XYZ file of C-alpha atoms in Angstrom:
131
model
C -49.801 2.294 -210.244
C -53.194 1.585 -209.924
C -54.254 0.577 -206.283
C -56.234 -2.646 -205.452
C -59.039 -0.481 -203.959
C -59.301 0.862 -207.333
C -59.326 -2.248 -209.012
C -61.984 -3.873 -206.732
C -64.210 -0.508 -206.681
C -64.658 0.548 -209.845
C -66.536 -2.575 -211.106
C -70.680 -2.527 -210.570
C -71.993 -5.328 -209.191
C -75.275 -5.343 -210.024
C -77.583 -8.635 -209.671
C -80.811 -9.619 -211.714
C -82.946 -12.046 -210.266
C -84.151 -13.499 -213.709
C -83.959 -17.170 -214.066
C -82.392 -16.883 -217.415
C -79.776 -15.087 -216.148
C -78.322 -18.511 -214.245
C -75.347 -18.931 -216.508
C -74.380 -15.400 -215.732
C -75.127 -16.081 -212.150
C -72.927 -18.742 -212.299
C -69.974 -16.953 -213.917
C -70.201 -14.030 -211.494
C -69.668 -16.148 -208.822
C -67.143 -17.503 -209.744
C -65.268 -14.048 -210.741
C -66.384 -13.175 -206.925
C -64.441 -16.527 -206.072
C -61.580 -15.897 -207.957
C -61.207 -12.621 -206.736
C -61.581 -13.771 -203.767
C -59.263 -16.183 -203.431
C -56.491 -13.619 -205.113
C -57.449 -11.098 -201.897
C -56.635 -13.895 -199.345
C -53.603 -14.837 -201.103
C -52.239 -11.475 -201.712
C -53.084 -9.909 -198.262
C -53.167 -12.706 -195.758
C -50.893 -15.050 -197.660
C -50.713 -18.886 -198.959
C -48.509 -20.183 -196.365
C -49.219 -23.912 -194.545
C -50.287 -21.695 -191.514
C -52.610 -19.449 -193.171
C -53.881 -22.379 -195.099
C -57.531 -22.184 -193.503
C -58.515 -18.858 -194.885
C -58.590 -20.481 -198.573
C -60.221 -23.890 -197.100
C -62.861 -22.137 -195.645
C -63.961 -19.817 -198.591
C -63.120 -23.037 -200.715
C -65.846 -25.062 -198.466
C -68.517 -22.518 -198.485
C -68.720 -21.863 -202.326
C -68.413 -25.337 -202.603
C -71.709 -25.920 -199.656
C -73.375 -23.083 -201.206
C -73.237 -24.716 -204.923
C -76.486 -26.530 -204.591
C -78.437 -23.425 -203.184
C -81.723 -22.625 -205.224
C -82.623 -19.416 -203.963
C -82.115 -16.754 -206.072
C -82.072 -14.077 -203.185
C -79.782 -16.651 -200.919
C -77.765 -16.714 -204.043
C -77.219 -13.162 -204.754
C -76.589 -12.936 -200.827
C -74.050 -14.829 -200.622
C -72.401 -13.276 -203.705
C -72.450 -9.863 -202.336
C -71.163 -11.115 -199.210
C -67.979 -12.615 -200.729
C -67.790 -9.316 -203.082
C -68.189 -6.925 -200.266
C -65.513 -9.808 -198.037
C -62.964 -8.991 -201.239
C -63.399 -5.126 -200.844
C -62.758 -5.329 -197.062
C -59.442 -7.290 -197.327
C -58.468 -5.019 -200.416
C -59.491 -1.518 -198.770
C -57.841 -2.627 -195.410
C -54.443 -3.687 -197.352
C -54.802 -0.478 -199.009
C -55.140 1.468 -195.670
C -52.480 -0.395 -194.342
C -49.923 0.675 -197.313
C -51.153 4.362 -196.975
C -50.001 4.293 -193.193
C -46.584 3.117 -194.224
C -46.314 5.175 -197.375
C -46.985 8.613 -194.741
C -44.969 7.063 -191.972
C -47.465 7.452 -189.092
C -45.695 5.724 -186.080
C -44.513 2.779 -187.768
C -40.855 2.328 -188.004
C -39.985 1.385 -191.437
C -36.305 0.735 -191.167
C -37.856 -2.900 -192.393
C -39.714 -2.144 -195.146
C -37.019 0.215 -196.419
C -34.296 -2.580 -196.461
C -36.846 -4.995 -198.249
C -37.442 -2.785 -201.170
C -34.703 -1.736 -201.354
C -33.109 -5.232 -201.997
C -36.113 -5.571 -204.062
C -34.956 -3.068 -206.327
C -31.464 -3.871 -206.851
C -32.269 -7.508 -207.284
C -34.353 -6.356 -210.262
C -31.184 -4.503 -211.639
C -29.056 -7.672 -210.958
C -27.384 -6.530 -207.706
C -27.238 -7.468 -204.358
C -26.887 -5.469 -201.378
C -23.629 -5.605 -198.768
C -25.136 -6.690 -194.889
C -24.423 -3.973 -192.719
C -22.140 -4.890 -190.075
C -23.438 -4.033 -186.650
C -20.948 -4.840 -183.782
């Protein structure tokens, strides 16, 4: 299984401040926005509550669309890039911890996957009566 911090890390991210380079300027930011957008979803989640996160990044690409600064530009790029690897790398972390058990009861996360699991195989697990 390759991890998200893998994913996220192993691309370069290199920026040329050539004007002819715009179109490509253009499409990596909108890769970073993407991406973005799939690291808030994945690791803060899409729920009414959490709605903000999205409407936020959604507002400032969308402010930011009329910028004609090439350094600006590339700033703000690399900030939502380097945003992406945070949320990624911290989610990451944050499975490590669990996977090695360091204080964190996982009586939880145990039952989840494992209904996970044998809902993939077309089962369903018995509740476990507790008097």
């Amino acid at each position: 299984m390759q991890s998200s911090l893998e994913e996220i890390g192993s691309e370069s991210f290199v920026f040329t401040p050539d004007s002819r380079n715009m179109g490509s300027e253009t499409m990596r930011a909108a890769k970073v926005y993407r991406d973005l957008l799939k690291a808030v979803k994945k690791n803060i989640g899409d729920s009414g509550s959490k709605k903000h996160f999205r409407d936020y990044i959604t507002d400032e690409f969308r402010k930011n669309a009329s910028l004609s600064d090439q350094a600006a530009i590339e700033s703000k790029i690399k900030l939502a890039h380097n945003y992406t690897f945070l949320l990624n790398s911290v989610h990451h972390h944050k499975e490590l911890l669990f996977s090695y058990n360091i204080a964190v009861d996982r009586t939880d996360e145990m039952k989840r996957v494992l209904r996970k699991s044998a809902a993939s195989v077309g089962l369903r697990l018995p509740d476990v009566y507790q008097p």
